[in-house]
Coordinates of C-alpha atoms in Angstrom, one line a residue:
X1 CA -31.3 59.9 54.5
X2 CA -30.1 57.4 57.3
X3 CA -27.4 56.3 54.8
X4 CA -26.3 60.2 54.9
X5 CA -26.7 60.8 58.6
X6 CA -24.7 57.9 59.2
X7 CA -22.0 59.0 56.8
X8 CA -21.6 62.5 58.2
X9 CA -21.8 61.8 61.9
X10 CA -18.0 61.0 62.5
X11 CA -17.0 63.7 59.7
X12 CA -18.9 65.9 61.9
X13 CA -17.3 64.7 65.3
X14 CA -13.8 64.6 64.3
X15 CA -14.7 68.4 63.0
X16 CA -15.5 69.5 66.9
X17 CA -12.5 67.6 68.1
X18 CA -10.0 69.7 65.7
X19 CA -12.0 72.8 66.6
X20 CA -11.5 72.4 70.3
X21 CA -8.2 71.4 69.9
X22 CA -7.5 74.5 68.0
X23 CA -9.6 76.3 70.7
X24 CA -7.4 75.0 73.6
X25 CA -3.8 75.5 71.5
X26 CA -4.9 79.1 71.1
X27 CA -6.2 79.6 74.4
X28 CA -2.2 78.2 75.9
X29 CA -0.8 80.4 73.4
X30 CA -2.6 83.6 74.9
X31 CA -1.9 82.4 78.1
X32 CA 2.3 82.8 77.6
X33 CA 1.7 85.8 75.9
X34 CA 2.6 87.7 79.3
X35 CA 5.9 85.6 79.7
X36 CA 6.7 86.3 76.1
X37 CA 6.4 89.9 76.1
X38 CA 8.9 90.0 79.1
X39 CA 11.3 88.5 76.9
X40 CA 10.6 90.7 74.0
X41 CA 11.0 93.9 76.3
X42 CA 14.3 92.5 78.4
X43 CA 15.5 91.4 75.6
X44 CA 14.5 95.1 73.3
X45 CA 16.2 96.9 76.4
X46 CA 19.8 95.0 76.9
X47 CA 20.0 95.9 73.1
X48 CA 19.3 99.5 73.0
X49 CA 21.0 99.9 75.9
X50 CA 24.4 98.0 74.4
X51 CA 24.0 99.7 70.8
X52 CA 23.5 103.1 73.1
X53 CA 26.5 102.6 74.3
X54 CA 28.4 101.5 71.5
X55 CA 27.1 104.7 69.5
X56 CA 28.7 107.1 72.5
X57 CA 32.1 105.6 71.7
X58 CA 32.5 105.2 67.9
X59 CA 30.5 108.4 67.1
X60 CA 34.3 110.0 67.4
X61 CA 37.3 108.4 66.4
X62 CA 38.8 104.8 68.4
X63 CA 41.8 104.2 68.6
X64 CA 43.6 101.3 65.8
X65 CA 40.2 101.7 63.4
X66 CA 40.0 103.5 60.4
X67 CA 37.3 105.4 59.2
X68 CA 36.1 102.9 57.2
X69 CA 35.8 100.6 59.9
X70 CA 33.8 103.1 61.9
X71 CA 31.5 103.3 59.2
X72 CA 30.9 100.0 59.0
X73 CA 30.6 99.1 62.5
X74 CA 27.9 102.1 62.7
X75 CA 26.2 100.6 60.0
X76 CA 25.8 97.2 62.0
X77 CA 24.6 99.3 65.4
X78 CA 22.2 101.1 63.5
X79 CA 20.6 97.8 61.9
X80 CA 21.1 95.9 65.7
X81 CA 19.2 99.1 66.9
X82 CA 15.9 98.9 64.7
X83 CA 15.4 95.3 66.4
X84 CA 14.8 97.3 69.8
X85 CA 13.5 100.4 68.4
X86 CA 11.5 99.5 65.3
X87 CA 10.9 95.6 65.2
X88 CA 9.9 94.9 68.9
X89 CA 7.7 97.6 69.1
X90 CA 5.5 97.0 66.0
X91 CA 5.1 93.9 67.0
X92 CA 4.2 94.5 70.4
X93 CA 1.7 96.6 69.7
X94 CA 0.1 94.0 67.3
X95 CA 0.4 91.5 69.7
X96 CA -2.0 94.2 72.5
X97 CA -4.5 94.3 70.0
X98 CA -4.7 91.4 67.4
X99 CA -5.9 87.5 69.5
X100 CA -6.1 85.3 66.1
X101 CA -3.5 84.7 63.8
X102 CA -5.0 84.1 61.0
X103 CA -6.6 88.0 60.8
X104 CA -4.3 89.5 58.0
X105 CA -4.5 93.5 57.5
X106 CA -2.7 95.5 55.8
X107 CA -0.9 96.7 58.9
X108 CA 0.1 93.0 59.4
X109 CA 2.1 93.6 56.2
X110 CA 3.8 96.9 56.9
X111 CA 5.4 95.2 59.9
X112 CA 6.1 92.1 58.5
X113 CA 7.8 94.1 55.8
X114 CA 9.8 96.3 58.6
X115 CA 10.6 92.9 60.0
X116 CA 12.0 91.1 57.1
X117 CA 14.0 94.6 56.0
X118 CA 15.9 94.6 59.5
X119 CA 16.7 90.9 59.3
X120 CA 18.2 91.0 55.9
X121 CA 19.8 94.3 56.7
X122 CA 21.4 93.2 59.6
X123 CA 22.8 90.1 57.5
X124 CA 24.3 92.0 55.0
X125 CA 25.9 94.5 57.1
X126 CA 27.3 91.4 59.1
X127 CA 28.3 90.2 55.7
X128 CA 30.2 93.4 54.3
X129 CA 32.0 93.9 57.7
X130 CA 33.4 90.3 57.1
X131 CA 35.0 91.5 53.3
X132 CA 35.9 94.8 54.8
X133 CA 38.2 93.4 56.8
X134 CA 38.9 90.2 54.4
X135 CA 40.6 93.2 52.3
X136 CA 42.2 94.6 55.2
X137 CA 43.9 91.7 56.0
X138 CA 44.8 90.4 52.9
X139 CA 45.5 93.4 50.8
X140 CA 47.0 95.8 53.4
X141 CA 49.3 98.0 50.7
X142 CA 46.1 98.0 48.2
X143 CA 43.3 98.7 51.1
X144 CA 43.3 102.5 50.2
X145 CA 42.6 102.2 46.7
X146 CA 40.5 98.7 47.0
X147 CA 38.3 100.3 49.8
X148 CA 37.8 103.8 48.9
X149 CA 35.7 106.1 51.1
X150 CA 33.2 106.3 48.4
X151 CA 33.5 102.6 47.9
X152 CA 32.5 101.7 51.7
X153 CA 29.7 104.3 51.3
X154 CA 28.4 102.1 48.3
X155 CA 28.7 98.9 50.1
X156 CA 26.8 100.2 53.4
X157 CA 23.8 101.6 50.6
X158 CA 23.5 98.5 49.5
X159 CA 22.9 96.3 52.6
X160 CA 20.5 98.9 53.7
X161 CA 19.0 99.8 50.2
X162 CA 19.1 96.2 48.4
X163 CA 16.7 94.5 51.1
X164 CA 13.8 96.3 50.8
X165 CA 13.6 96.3 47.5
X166 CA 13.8 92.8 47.7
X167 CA 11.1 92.3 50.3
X168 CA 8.7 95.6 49.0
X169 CA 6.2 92.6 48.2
X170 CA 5.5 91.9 51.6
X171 CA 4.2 95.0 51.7
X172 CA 1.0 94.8 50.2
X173 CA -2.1 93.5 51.2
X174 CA -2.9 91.7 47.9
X175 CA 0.6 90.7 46.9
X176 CA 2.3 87.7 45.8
X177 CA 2.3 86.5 49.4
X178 CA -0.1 86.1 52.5
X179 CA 1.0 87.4 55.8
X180 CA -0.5 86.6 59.1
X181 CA 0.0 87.3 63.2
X182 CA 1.1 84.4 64.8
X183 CA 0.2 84.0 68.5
X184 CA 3.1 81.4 68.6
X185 CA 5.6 84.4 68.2
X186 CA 3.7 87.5 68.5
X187 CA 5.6 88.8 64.8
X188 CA 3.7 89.2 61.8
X189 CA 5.2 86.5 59.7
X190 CA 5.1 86.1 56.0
X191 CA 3.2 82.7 55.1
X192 CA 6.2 81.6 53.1
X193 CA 4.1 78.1 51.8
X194 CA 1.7 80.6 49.8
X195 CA 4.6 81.2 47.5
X196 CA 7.2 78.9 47.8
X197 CA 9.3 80.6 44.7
X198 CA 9.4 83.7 46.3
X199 CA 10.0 82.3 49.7
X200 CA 12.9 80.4 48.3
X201 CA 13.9 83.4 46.0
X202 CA 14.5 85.2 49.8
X203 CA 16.9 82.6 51.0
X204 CA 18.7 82.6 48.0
X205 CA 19.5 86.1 47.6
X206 CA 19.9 87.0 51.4
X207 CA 20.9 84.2 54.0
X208 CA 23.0 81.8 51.9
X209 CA 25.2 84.8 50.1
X210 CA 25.6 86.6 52.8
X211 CA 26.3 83.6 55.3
X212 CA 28.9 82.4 52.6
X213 CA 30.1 85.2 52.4
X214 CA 31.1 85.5 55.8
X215 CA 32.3 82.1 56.2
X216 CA 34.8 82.2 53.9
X217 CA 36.0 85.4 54.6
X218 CA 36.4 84.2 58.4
X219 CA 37.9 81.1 57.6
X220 CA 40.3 82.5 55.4
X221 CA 41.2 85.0 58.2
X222 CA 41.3 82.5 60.7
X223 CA 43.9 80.2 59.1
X224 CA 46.2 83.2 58.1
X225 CA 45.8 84.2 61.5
X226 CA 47.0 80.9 63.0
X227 CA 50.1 80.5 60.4
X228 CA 50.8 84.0 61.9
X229 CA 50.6 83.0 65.0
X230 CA 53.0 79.7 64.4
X231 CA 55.7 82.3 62.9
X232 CA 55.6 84.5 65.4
X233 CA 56.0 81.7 68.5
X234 CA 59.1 80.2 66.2
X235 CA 60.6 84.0 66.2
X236 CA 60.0 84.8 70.0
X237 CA 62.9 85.4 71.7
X238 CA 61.5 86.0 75.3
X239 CA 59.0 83.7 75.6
X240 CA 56.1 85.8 76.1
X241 CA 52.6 84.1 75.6
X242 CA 50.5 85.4 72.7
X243 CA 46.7 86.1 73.3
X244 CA 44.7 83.6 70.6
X245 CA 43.1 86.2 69.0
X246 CA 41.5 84.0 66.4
X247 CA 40.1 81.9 68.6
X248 CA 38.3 84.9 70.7
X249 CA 37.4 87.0 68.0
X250 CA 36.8 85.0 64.6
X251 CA 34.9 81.7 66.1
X252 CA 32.6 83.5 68.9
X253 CA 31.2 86.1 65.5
X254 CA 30.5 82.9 63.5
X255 CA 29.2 80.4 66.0
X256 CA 26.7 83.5 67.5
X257 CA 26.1 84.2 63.8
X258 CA 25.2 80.5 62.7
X259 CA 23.3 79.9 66.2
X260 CA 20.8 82.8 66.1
X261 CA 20.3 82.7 62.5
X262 CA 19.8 79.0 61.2
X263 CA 17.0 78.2 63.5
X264 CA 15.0 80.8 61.7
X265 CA 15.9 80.0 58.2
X266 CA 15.3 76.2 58.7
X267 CA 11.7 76.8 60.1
X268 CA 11.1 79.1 56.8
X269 CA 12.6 76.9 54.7
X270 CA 10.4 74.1 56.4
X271 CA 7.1 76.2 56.1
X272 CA 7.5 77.1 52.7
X273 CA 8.1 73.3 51.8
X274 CA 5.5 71.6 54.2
X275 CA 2.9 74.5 54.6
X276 CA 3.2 73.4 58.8
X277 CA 4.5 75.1 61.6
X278 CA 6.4 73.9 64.9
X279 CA 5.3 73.7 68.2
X280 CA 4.8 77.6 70.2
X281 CA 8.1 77.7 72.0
X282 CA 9.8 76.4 69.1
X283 CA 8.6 79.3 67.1
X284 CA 8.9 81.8 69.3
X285 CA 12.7 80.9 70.1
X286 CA 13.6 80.8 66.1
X287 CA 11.7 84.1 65.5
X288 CA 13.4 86.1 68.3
X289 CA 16.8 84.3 68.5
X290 CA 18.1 86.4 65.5
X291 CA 17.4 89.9 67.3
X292 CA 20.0 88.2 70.5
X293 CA 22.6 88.9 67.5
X294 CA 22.1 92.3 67.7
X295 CA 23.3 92.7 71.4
X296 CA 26.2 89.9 70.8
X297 CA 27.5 91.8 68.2
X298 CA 28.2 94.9 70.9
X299 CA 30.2 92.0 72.7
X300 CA 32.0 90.5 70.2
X301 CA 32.8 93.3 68.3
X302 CA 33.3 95.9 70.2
X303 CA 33.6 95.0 74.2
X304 CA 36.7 92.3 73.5
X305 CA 38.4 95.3 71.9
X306 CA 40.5 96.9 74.4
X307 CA 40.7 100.7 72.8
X308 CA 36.6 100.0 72.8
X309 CA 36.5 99.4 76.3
X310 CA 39.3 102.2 77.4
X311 CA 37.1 104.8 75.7
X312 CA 34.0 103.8 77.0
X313 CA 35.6 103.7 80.1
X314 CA 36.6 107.3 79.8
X315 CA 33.4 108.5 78.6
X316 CA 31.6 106.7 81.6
X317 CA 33.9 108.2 84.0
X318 CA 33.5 111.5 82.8
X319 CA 30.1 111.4 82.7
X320 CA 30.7 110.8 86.7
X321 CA 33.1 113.1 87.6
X322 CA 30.2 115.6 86.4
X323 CA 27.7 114.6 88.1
X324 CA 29.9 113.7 91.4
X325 CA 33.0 115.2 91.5
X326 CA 33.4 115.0 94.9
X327 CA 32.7 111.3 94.9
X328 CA 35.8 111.0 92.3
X329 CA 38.0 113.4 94.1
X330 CA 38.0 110.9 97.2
X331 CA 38.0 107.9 95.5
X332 CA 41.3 109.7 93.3
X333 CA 39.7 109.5 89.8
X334 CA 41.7 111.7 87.0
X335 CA 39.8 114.6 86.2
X336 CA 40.5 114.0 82.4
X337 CA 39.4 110.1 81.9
X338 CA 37.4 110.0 85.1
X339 CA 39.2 107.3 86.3
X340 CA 42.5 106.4 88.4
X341 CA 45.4 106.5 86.2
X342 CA 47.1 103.3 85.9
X343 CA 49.8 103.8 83.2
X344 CA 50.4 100.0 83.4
X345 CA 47.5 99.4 80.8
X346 CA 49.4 101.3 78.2
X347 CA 52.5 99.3 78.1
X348 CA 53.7 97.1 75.0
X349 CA 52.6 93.6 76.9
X350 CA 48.9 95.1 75.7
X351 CA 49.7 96.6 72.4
X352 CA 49.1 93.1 70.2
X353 CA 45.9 92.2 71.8
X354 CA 44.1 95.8 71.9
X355 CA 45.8 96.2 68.4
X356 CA 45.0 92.6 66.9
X357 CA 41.0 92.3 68.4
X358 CA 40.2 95.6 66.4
X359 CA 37.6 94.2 64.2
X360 CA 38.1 95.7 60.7
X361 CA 41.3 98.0 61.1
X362 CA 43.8 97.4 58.5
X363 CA 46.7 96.1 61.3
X364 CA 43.7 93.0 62.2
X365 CA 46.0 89.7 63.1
X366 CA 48.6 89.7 60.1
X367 CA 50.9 93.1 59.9
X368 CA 50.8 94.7 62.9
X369 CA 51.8 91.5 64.9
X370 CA 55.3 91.6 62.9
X371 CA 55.5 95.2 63.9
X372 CA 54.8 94.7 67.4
X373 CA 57.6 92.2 68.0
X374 CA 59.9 92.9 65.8

């Protein structure tokens, strides 16, 4: 009997010291919790607020983009919008109610399900915009029949459809894979170790296609873009500097893509292999990061444009000389676009950049530079 107490004493110490270790993580985790939700709501508002504003102005037609390109660009604001309208909000209000992470419920899984669907879906749109315009580029005289209305249609229905059908298993209570709340994070995360096939299977299937897949395409663009560019120094007979359009459009979409995506990926891949997690901030920052996409993209592809930014500018303006004309009138605003005319903006010295940043329009970086300067 002494042999026994003797044996167990320590066992039963080091017991207590993981349990109040445990105790005190938990207890720093809900302290932050105040801090974090900040973020989560600053960071929910500056993205409705940009995808708000980037619905006002491709709703209608922009000039230099096709429909196609409308429809795909819509398709990426309405998957950047579920972060602030769907994702934060679930999770929020699981965070208000739930102080254990390791409490699953089958409302745990219905968000981390919602979760996981606007992830992937925002990857894949990312992913089709990048061959949309891959085709554009490349096969300018063949875009019409490569890239059919019904075609684009197809391709937007299956980075919206394809996901959750993919992730339905996250779904269910007693599925193939566990799901908890993570105080860490305050999301509902998947326990990706309790089924490291499937976990793996995810990856496979979402993040490495679809990050190929715009890689290459962007690469490919980029290098054309630069041999275009070399041509068209060698041919220019008054000396007028170029914008690098390349350089501001192709490498800021990748590096925000790679940046706010690969963090999260590398601790899933981690957790499925070692069944651990990283430290709080750690996780939090990888969990949330991917969600800043969705207000970069309103910069990236849409703010650098300069039709993007002259409509939005007349819709703002307009929306001002309603509510104040007489604040316009004295300050000399046109009554049409709202704002002072300046007729300089619509000269030719603007025509290759607004023209060439267009994201997906068929005249992107190759033909429409030729036609420009020519």
């Amino acid at each position: 009997m002494l042999e026994w107490q003797n044996v167990s004493a320590p066992t039963t110490s080091n017991d207590d010291h993981n349990l109040t270790y445990m105790d005190s993580h938990h207890a720093m985790e809900l302290a932050h919790r105040p801090v974090k939700i900040v973020i989560i709501i600053v960071l929910g508002v500056m993205i409705t607020l940009g995808n708000i504003a980037v619905i006002s102005v491709i709703s209608s037609s922009v000039a230099g983009w096709s429909r196609n390109s409308r429809y795909f660009l819509l398709s990426l604001t309405g998957a950047d919008s579920a972060f602030g309208l769907i994702v934060m909000p679930l999770n929020l209000c699981v965070s208000l109610v739930k102080n254990s992470s390791m409490e699953p419920d089958p409302f745990c899984h219905i968000v981390a399900f919602f979760n996981s669907t606007v992830y992937s879906t925002c990857m894949y749109t990312l992913a089709t915009i990048s061959f949309e315009r891959y085709i554009a580029v490349f096969y300018p005289l063949r875009y019409r029949s490569l890239m059919t209305r019904r075609r684009a249609l197809l391709l937007i229905a299956f980075a919206w459809l394809f996901p959750p059908m993919l992730l339905f298993p996250i779904s269910l209570p007693e599925g193939i894979i566990e799901v908890h709340f993570s105080t860490a994070s305050l999301v509902c995360n998947p326990s990706y170790s309790s089924n490291v096939v499937y976990s793996f299977t995810l990856t496979g299937f979402i993040f490495f296609p679809c990050s190929i897949v715009m890689t290459y395409c962007n690469l490919r663009l980029w290098f054309a873009a630069k041999r275009q560019q070399k041509r068209l120094r060698k041919t220019n007979l008054n000396g007028r500097s170029r914008p690098n359009v390349a350089s501001r459009v192709l490498i800021p979409v990748m590096a925000a893509y790679y940046a706010c995506w690969t963090p999260c990926m590398a601790i899933m891949i981690y957790n499925a292999i070692s069944g651990s997690g990283v430290s709080e901030w750690k996780e939090f920052v990888a969990v949330w990061l991917p969600t800043s996409n969705g207000f970069l993209n309103c910069i990236f592809y849409f703010w650098i444009n300069q039709s993007f930014r002259r409509k939005f500018y007349t819709i703002v303006g307009r929306l001002f000389w309603g509510l104040c004309p007489e604040l316009c009138k004295a300050m000399g605003c046109n009554p049409v676009t709202g704002f002072h005319e300046d007729h300089s903006v619509w000269n030719n010295n603007n025509t290759f950049q607004e023209r060439s940043s267009s994201v997906s329009s068929t005249c992107t970086l190759l033909t429409l530079a030729s036609d420009t300067y020519v």
